[in-house]
Amino acid sequence: MDDVVIIGGSFAGLSAALQLGRARRKVTVLDTGLPRNRFAGHSHGLLGHDHRPPADILHLARQQLARYPTVRLVASGATTASGTLDDFAVRTEAGDTLQARRLLLSYGVTDQFPSLPGFAECWGKSVVPCPYCDGFEVADQHWGLIYSGPHSLHMVMLYGDWTNRLTLFADGHPVDAEARADLARRNVALVEGKVSAINHRHGQIAAVELDDGRQIALDVLFAHPRNRPSADLHSPLGLELSEGPFGIALTIDDRRQTSLPGVYAAGDLANPMASVTLAVAHGAMAGVFAQQSMLV
């Protein structure tokens, strides 16, 4: 029996495995090899790895984990998870059943792209969600933001540290008088109308096209498509979920434990807007808390 089975082997899952391996706990990490940020050319903000391709960082992490004899990496997803504290079972896509005292879920989320021509092709390249991840590289350029809810107005305020050239696309949403006044005060252009396409060249945005034919040239577009867990293993476990402005996340306590004792969660699955840096930190915390919960 494993001490911990970690489902999801990207930044959060491998970070948890590192802490558990260093505590000499027996761990199996299941990984499909499809991290959320696989569309991005570089990861940013992670100390020691700034501006490196995410695949390179993960490759190095796997190599470093090889020195820990109690950590096993398995290239497979999980199909089911069940059980209770000290007696969990995970069925893999290969048909194996793993037994574990604890589960750590870090299988991430899937972004639900809008049906806009060009959006998927630009995602992670010139259509991005996070200024902390990509803002420095496009500072002082012309940014766009697609309105997707009240949180978008907060983003407008946030972006001021990187650029003073910002266009907000209402995308058919109403924008009240107070918000309009604030946009004007910040010299943010508001474009009415519904976005109909993202015009680009090999993933580099050229312009946002509106349903009336207008085209607004941009250097980068920020967008926040809703997301959902990339697997449904939490449902049979009966885990509590929370609904946020960006999608669904697992509810966790201050020790990264879900509503079911013995099941922990880290990374985007528990915080859909987490950066790589936070995913690493939260994964390490979840690994440590899972280890401490097994002390007698």
Tab-separated table of C-alpha atoms in Angstrom:
chain	number	residue	atom	x	y	z
A	1	MET	CA	0.000	0.000	0.000
A	2	ASP	CA	1.174	3.521	-0.819
A	3	ASP	CA	1.178	6.250	1.767
A	4	VAL	CA	-0.125	8.670	-0.862
A	5	VAL	CA	-1.381	8.351	-4.410
A	6	ILE	CA	-1.089	11.659	-6.264
A	7	ILE	CA	-3.395	12.002	-9.254
A	8	GLY	CA	-1.886	14.600	-11.562
A	9	GLY	CA	1.832	15.009	-12.177
A	10	SER	CA	2.296	18.623	-13.186
A	11	PHE	CA	3.744	21.414	-11.022
A	12	ALA	CA	1.523	20.895	-7.960
A	13	GLY	CA	1.606	17.095	-7.998
A	14	LEU	CA	5.366	16.812	-8.476
A	15	SER	CA	5.992	19.426	-5.801
A	16	ALA	CA	3.910	17.378	-3.371
A	17	ALA	CA	5.764	14.212	-4.383
A	18	LEU	CA	9.092	15.895	-3.667
A	19	GLN	CA	8.125	16.744	-0.103
A	20	LEU	CA	6.705	13.283	0.519
A	21	GLY	CA	9.735	11.586	-1.024
A	22	ARG	CA	12.063	13.572	1.176
A	23	ALA	CA	10.021	12.388	4.168
A	24	ARG	CA	10.573	8.816	2.863
A	25	ARG	CA	6.891	8.231	2.315
A	26	LYS	CA	5.831	5.766	-0.358
A	27	VAL	CA	4.184	7.672	-3.203
A	28	THR	CA	2.781	6.902	-6.633
A	29	VAL	CA	2.172	9.797	-9.029
A	30	LEU	CA	-0.258	9.237	-11.907
A	31	ASP	CA	0.229	11.623	-14.825
A	32	THR	CA	-1.496	11.926	-18.211
A	33	GLY	CA	1.204	14.267	-19.539
A	34	LEU	CA	-1.301	17.007	-20.431
A	35	PRO	CA	-0.610	19.985	-18.154
A	36	ARG	CA	-2.901	22.993	-18.427
A	37	ASN	CA	-0.092	25.317	-19.537
A	38	ARG	CA	1.150	23.062	-22.341
A	39	PHE	CA	0.040	25.746	-24.819
A	40	ALA	CA	2.482	28.305	-23.373
A	41	GLY	CA	5.980	28.725	-24.758
A	42	HIS	CA	7.446	29.810	-21.423
A	43	SER	CA	6.626	29.853	-17.728
A	44	HIS	CA	7.334	32.956	-15.686
A	45	GLY	CA	7.724	33.963	-12.061
A	46	LEU	CA	9.097	30.667	-10.747
A	47	LEU	CA	12.375	31.393	-8.997
A	48	GLY	CA	15.281	29.658	-10.710
A	49	HIS	CA	13.167	28.755	-13.753
A	50	ASP	CA	11.917	32.110	-15.006
A	51	HIS	CA	11.277	32.229	-18.769
A	52	ARG	CA	11.823	28.510	-19.303
A	53	PRO	CA	9.478	26.261	-21.292
A	54	PRO	CA	7.112	24.512	-18.863
A	55	ALA	CA	7.852	21.121	-20.421
A	56	ASP	CA	11.557	21.608	-19.653
A	57	ILE	CA	10.835	22.461	-16.018
A	58	LEU	CA	8.644	19.385	-15.604
A	59	HIS	CA	11.251	17.169	-17.281
A	60	LEU	CA	13.896	18.388	-14.859
A	61	ALA	CA	11.533	17.864	-11.916
A	62	ARG	CA	10.950	14.245	-12.935
A	63	GLN	CA	14.690	13.679	-13.211
A	64	GLN	CA	15.235	15.082	-9.734
A	65	LEU	CA	12.490	12.899	-8.260
A	66	ALA	CA	14.297	9.812	-9.563
A	67	ARG	CA	16.766	10.058	-6.642
A	68	TYR	CA	13.970	9.281	-4.163
A	69	PRO	CA	13.419	5.509	-4.056
A	70	THR	CA	9.963	5.767	-2.474
A	71	VAL	CA	8.528	7.909	-5.310
A	72	ARG	CA	7.137	6.183	-8.382
A	73	LEU	CA	5.979	8.055	-11.493
A	74	VAL	CA	3.401	6.299	-13.675
A	75	ALA	CA	2.369	7.611	-17.098
A	76	SER	CA	-1.333	6.909	-16.717
A	77	GLY	CA	-4.519	8.602	-15.703
A	78	ALA	CA	-6.996	7.414	-13.095
A	79	THR	CA	-10.484	6.192	-13.938
A	80	THR	CA	-11.998	5.855	-10.453
A	81	ALA	CA	-11.164	6.755	-6.872
A	82	SER	CA	-12.976	5.492	-3.797
A	83	GLY	CA	-12.588	4.739	-0.113
A	84	THR	CA	-12.098	6.498	3.183
A	85	LEU	CA	-9.249	7.556	5.456
A	86	ASP	CA	-6.388	5.018	5.449
A	87	ASP	CA	-8.171	2.855	2.883
A	88	PHE	CA	-8.393	4.492	-0.552
A	89	ALA	CA	-8.370	2.717	-3.903
A	90	VAL	CA	-7.515	4.207	-7.298
A	91	ARG	CA	-8.092	2.407	-10.574
A	92	THR	CA	-5.707	3.398	-13.372
A	93	GLU	CA	-6.305	3.565	-17.103
A	94	ALA	CA	-3.946	0.600	-17.403
A	95	GLY	CA	-6.324	-1.468	-15.273
A	96	ASP	CA	-4.238	-1.545	-12.094
A	97	THR	CA	-5.674	-0.844	-8.643
A	98	LEU	CA	-3.587	1.203	-6.214
A	99	GLN	CA	-4.207	1.238	-2.478
A	100	ALA	CA	-3.249	4.267	-0.388
A	101	ARG	CA	-3.702	5.817	3.033
A	102	ARG	CA	-4.121	9.284	1.517
A	103	LEU	CA	-5.090	10.785	-1.836
A	104	LEU	CA	-3.784	14.026	-3.278
A	105	LEU	CA	-5.742	15.379	-6.239
A	106	SER	CA	-3.839	17.667	-8.573
A	107	TYR	CA	-5.292	16.798	-11.968
A	108	GLY	CA	-6.041	20.389	-12.783
A	109	VAL	CA	-8.732	22.005	-14.855
A	110	THR	CA	-9.704	22.318	-18.492
A	111	ASP	CA	-10.336	25.753	-19.948
A	112	GLN	CA	-13.616	25.940	-21.850
A	113	PHE	CA	-12.800	28.049	-24.878
A	114	PRO	CA	-15.512	30.219	-26.403
A	115	SER	CA	-16.545	29.380	-29.953
A	116	LEU	CA	-14.575	32.287	-31.401
A	117	PRO	CA	-12.529	31.613	-34.541
A	118	GLY	CA	-8.869	32.071	-33.687
A	119	PHE	CA	-9.233	31.896	-29.909
A	120	ALA	CA	-7.876	28.372	-29.443
A	121	GLU	CA	-5.029	28.978	-31.885
A	122	CYS	CA	-3.860	32.032	-29.907
A	123	TRP	CA	-4.398	30.617	-26.414
A	124	GLY	CA	-1.188	30.617	-24.386
A	125	LYS	CA	0.605	32.650	-27.058
A	126	SER	CA	-1.107	36.007	-27.533
A	127	VAL	CA	-4.435	35.324	-25.790
A	128	VAL	CA	-3.554	34.824	-22.135
A	129	PRO	CA	-5.237	34.980	-18.711
A	130	CYS	CA	-2.600	36.175	-16.227
A	131	PRO	CA	-0.572	39.414	-16.148
A	132	TYR	CA	1.755	37.997	-13.490
A	133	CYS	CA	2.572	35.134	-15.862
A	134	ASP	CA	2.950	37.079	-19.110
A	135	GLY	CA	2.572	40.817	-18.475
A	136	PHE	CA	6.265	41.729	-18.254
A	137	GLU	CA	6.993	40.401	-21.749
A	138	VAL	CA	4.295	42.620	-23.301
A	139	ALA	CA	4.607	45.667	-21.041
A	140	ASP	CA	3.743	49.052	-22.576
A	141	GLN	CA	2.070	47.407	-25.552
A	142	HIS	CA	-1.593	47.657	-26.538
A	143	TRP	CA	-3.581	45.203	-24.405
A	144	GLY	CA	-7.147	44.086	-24.830
A	145	LEU	CA	-9.476	42.448	-22.327
A	146	ILE	CA	-12.717	40.610	-23.049
A	147	TYR	CA	-15.309	41.416	-20.397
A	148	SER	CA	-16.587	38.250	-18.729
A	149	GLY	CA	-18.048	39.536	-15.470
A	150	PRO	CA	-17.571	42.092	-12.692
A	151	HIS	CA	-14.083	40.713	-12.002
A	152	SER	CA	-13.011	42.153	-15.366
A	153	LEU	CA	-13.275	45.666	-13.944
A	154	HIS	CA	-10.842	44.696	-11.201
A	155	MET	CA	-8.487	43.408	-13.880
A	156	VAL	CA	-8.573	46.795	-15.584
A	157	MET	CA	-7.206	48.359	-12.407
A	158	LEU	CA	-4.586	45.620	-12.046
A	159	TYR	CA	-3.217	45.971	-15.572
A	160	GLY	CA	-2.148	49.571	-14.953
A	161	ASP	CA	1.201	48.403	-13.581
A	162	TRP	CA	2.099	46.963	-16.991
A	163	THR	CA	0.519	49.199	-19.614
A	164	ASN	CA	-1.410	52.427	-20.117
A	165	ARG	CA	-2.811	51.263	-23.461
A	166	LEU	CA	-5.834	49.099	-22.719
A	167	THR	CA	-9.069	48.395	-24.589
A	168	LEU	CA	-11.986	46.674	-22.850
A	169	PHE	CA	-14.338	44.726	-25.119
A	170	ALA	CA	-17.820	44.680	-23.596
A	171	ASP	CA	-18.682	41.625	-25.742
A	172	GLY	CA	-22.411	42.273	-25.452
A	173	HIS	CA	-22.401	42.766	-21.666
A	174	PRO	CA	-23.903	45.901	-20.094
A	175	VAL	CA	-21.427	48.270	-18.451
A	176	ASP	CA	-23.017	50.658	-15.961
A	177	ALA	CA	-22.382	54.381	-15.669
A	178	GLU	CA	-20.112	54.088	-12.640
A	179	ALA	CA	-17.880	51.576	-14.401
A	180	ARG	CA	-17.793	53.714	-17.524
A	181	ALA	CA	-16.683	56.733	-15.505
A	182	ASP	CA	-13.896	54.698	-13.919
A	183	LEU	CA	-12.765	53.423	-17.321
A	184	ALA	CA	-12.673	56.981	-18.647
A	185	ARG	CA	-10.664	58.122	-15.632
A	186	ARG	CA	-8.100	55.407	-16.351
A	187	ASN	CA	-8.022	56.238	-20.088
A	188	VAL	CA	-9.299	52.755	-20.928
A	189	ALA	CA	-11.120	52.520	-24.242
A	190	LEU	CA	-14.487	50.744	-24.087
A	191	VAL	CA	-15.586	48.977	-27.259
A	192	GLU	CA	-19.242	48.003	-27.478
A	193	GLY	CA	-20.531	45.124	-29.558
A	194	LYS	CA	-20.064	41.378	-29.665
A	195	VAL	CA	-16.639	39.881	-30.379
A	196	SER	CA	-16.908	37.586	-33.396
A	197	ALA	CA	-13.327	36.436	-34.133
A	198	ILE	CA	-9.664	36.738	-33.228
A	199	ASN	CA	-7.606	37.571	-36.307
A	200	HIS	CA	-4.079	36.258	-36.007
A	201	ARG	CA	-1.011	34.982	-37.806
A	202	HIS	CA	0.299	31.656	-36.514
A	203	GLY	CA	-1.113	32.342	-33.055
A	204	GLN	CA	0.018	35.962	-32.795
A	205	ILE	CA	-3.027	38.185	-32.502
A	206	ALA	CA	-3.452	40.970	-35.028
A	207	ALA	CA	-6.915	42.270	-34.233
A	208	VAL	CA	-10.207	41.576	-32.488
A	209	GLU	CA	-13.082	41.476	-34.957
A	210	LEU	CA	-16.576	42.583	-33.936
A	211	ASP	CA	-19.906	41.416	-35.292
A	212	ASP	CA	-20.413	44.758	-37.081
A	213	GLY	CA	-17.178	44.275	-39.037
A	214	ARG	CA	-14.927	46.576	-37.020
A	215	GLN	CA	-11.405	45.380	-36.324
A	216	ILE	CA	-9.416	46.654	-33.338
A	217	ALA	CA	-5.665	46.069	-33.622
A	218	LEU	CA	-3.942	44.678	-30.502
A	219	ASP	CA	-0.638	43.252	-29.351
A	220	VAL	CA	-2.085	40.894	-26.719
A	221	LEU	CA	-5.550	39.926	-25.516
A	222	PHE	CA	-6.429	38.889	-21.970
A	223	ALA	CA	-9.402	36.579	-21.507
A	224	HIS	CA	-10.823	34.415	-18.745
A	225	PRO	CA	-12.767	31.468	-20.146
A	226	ARG	CA	-14.532	29.407	-17.520
A	227	ASN	CA	-12.912	26.164	-16.527
A	228	ARG	CA	-13.913	22.849	-15.044
A	229	PRO	CA	-12.012	19.976	-13.406
A	230	SER	CA	-10.197	17.947	-16.044
A	231	ALA	CA	-11.492	14.683	-14.538
A	232	ASP	CA	-14.472	13.671	-12.433
A	233	LEU	CA	-12.797	11.653	-9.694
A	234	HIS	CA	-14.068	14.058	-7.051
A	235	SER	CA	-17.731	13.217	-7.691
A	236	PRO	CA	-17.744	9.568	-6.485
A	237	LEU	CA	-15.709	10.700	-3.477
A	238	GLY	CA	-18.481	13.168	-2.672
A	239	LEU	CA	-16.131	16.134	-2.392
A	240	GLU	CA	-17.556	19.587	-1.811
A	241	LEU	CA	-17.201	22.062	-4.676
A	242	SER	CA	-17.221	25.843	-4.771
A	243	GLU	CA	-18.366	28.049	-7.645
A	244	GLY	CA	-16.212	31.052	-8.502
A	245	PRO	CA	-16.049	33.648	-11.260
A	246	PHE	CA	-13.760	31.430	-13.339
A	247	GLY	CA	-15.385	28.053	-12.762
A	248	ILE	CA	-15.602	25.172	-10.311
A	249	ALA	CA	-12.949	24.328	-7.718
A	250	LEU	CA	-12.618	21.795	-4.928
A	251	THR	CA	-13.293	23.237	-1.488
A	252	ILE	CA	-10.283	22.868	0.811
A	253	ASP	CA	-9.368	23.929	4.341
A	254	ASP	CA	-6.231	25.738	5.489
A	255	ARG	CA	-4.306	22.441	5.401
A	256	ARG	CA	-5.262	21.778	1.765
A	257	GLN	CA	-7.641	18.988	2.829
A	258	THR	CA	-10.939	18.551	0.993
A	259	SER	CA	-14.311	17.847	2.615
A	260	LEU	CA	-13.366	14.140	2.849
A	261	PRO	CA	-10.698	13.406	5.492
A	262	GLY	CA	-7.548	12.012	3.930
A	263	VAL	CA	-8.097	13.601	0.506
A	264	TYR	CA	-6.000	16.662	-0.309
A	265	ALA	CA	-6.036	18.970	-3.332
A	266	ALA	CA	-3.550	21.380	-4.860
A	267	GLY	CA	-2.931	23.399	-7.996
A	268	ASP	CA	-5.580	24.740	-10.337
A	269	LEU	CA	-8.071	22.118	-9.186
A	270	ALA	CA	-8.315	23.941	-5.860
A	271	ASN	CA	-7.495	27.424	-7.169
A	272	PRO	CA	-8.291	27.817	-10.892
A	273	MET	CA	-6.404	31.118	-11.244
A	274	ALA	CA	-3.216	29.864	-9.568
A	275	SER	CA	0.080	30.616	-11.293
A	276	VAL	CA	2.871	28.072	-11.649
A	277	THR	CA	4.544	29.628	-8.614
A	278	LEU	CA	1.444	29.170	-6.462
A	279	ALA	CA	0.850	25.665	-7.816
A	280	VAL	CA	4.340	24.660	-6.677
A	281	ALA	CA	3.825	26.257	-3.269
A	282	HIS	CA	0.369	24.760	-2.753
A	283	GLY	CA	1.573	21.343	-3.905
A	284	ALA	CA	4.427	21.421	-1.393
A	285	MET	CA	2.004	22.420	1.368
A	286	ALA	CA	-0.437	19.647	0.470
A	287	GLY	CA	2.362	17.085	0.486
A	288	VAL	CA	3.603	18.203	3.888
A	289	PHE	CA	0.120	18.271	5.400
A	290	ALA	CA	-0.673	14.812	4.005
A	291	GLN	CA	2.569	13.486	5.514
A	292	GLN	CA	1.867	15.086	8.897
A	293	SER	CA	-1.623	13.605	8.991
A	294	MET	CA	-0.092	10.104	9.031
A	295	LEU	CA	2.088	10.708	12.076
A	296	VAL	CA	1.189	8.618	15.124
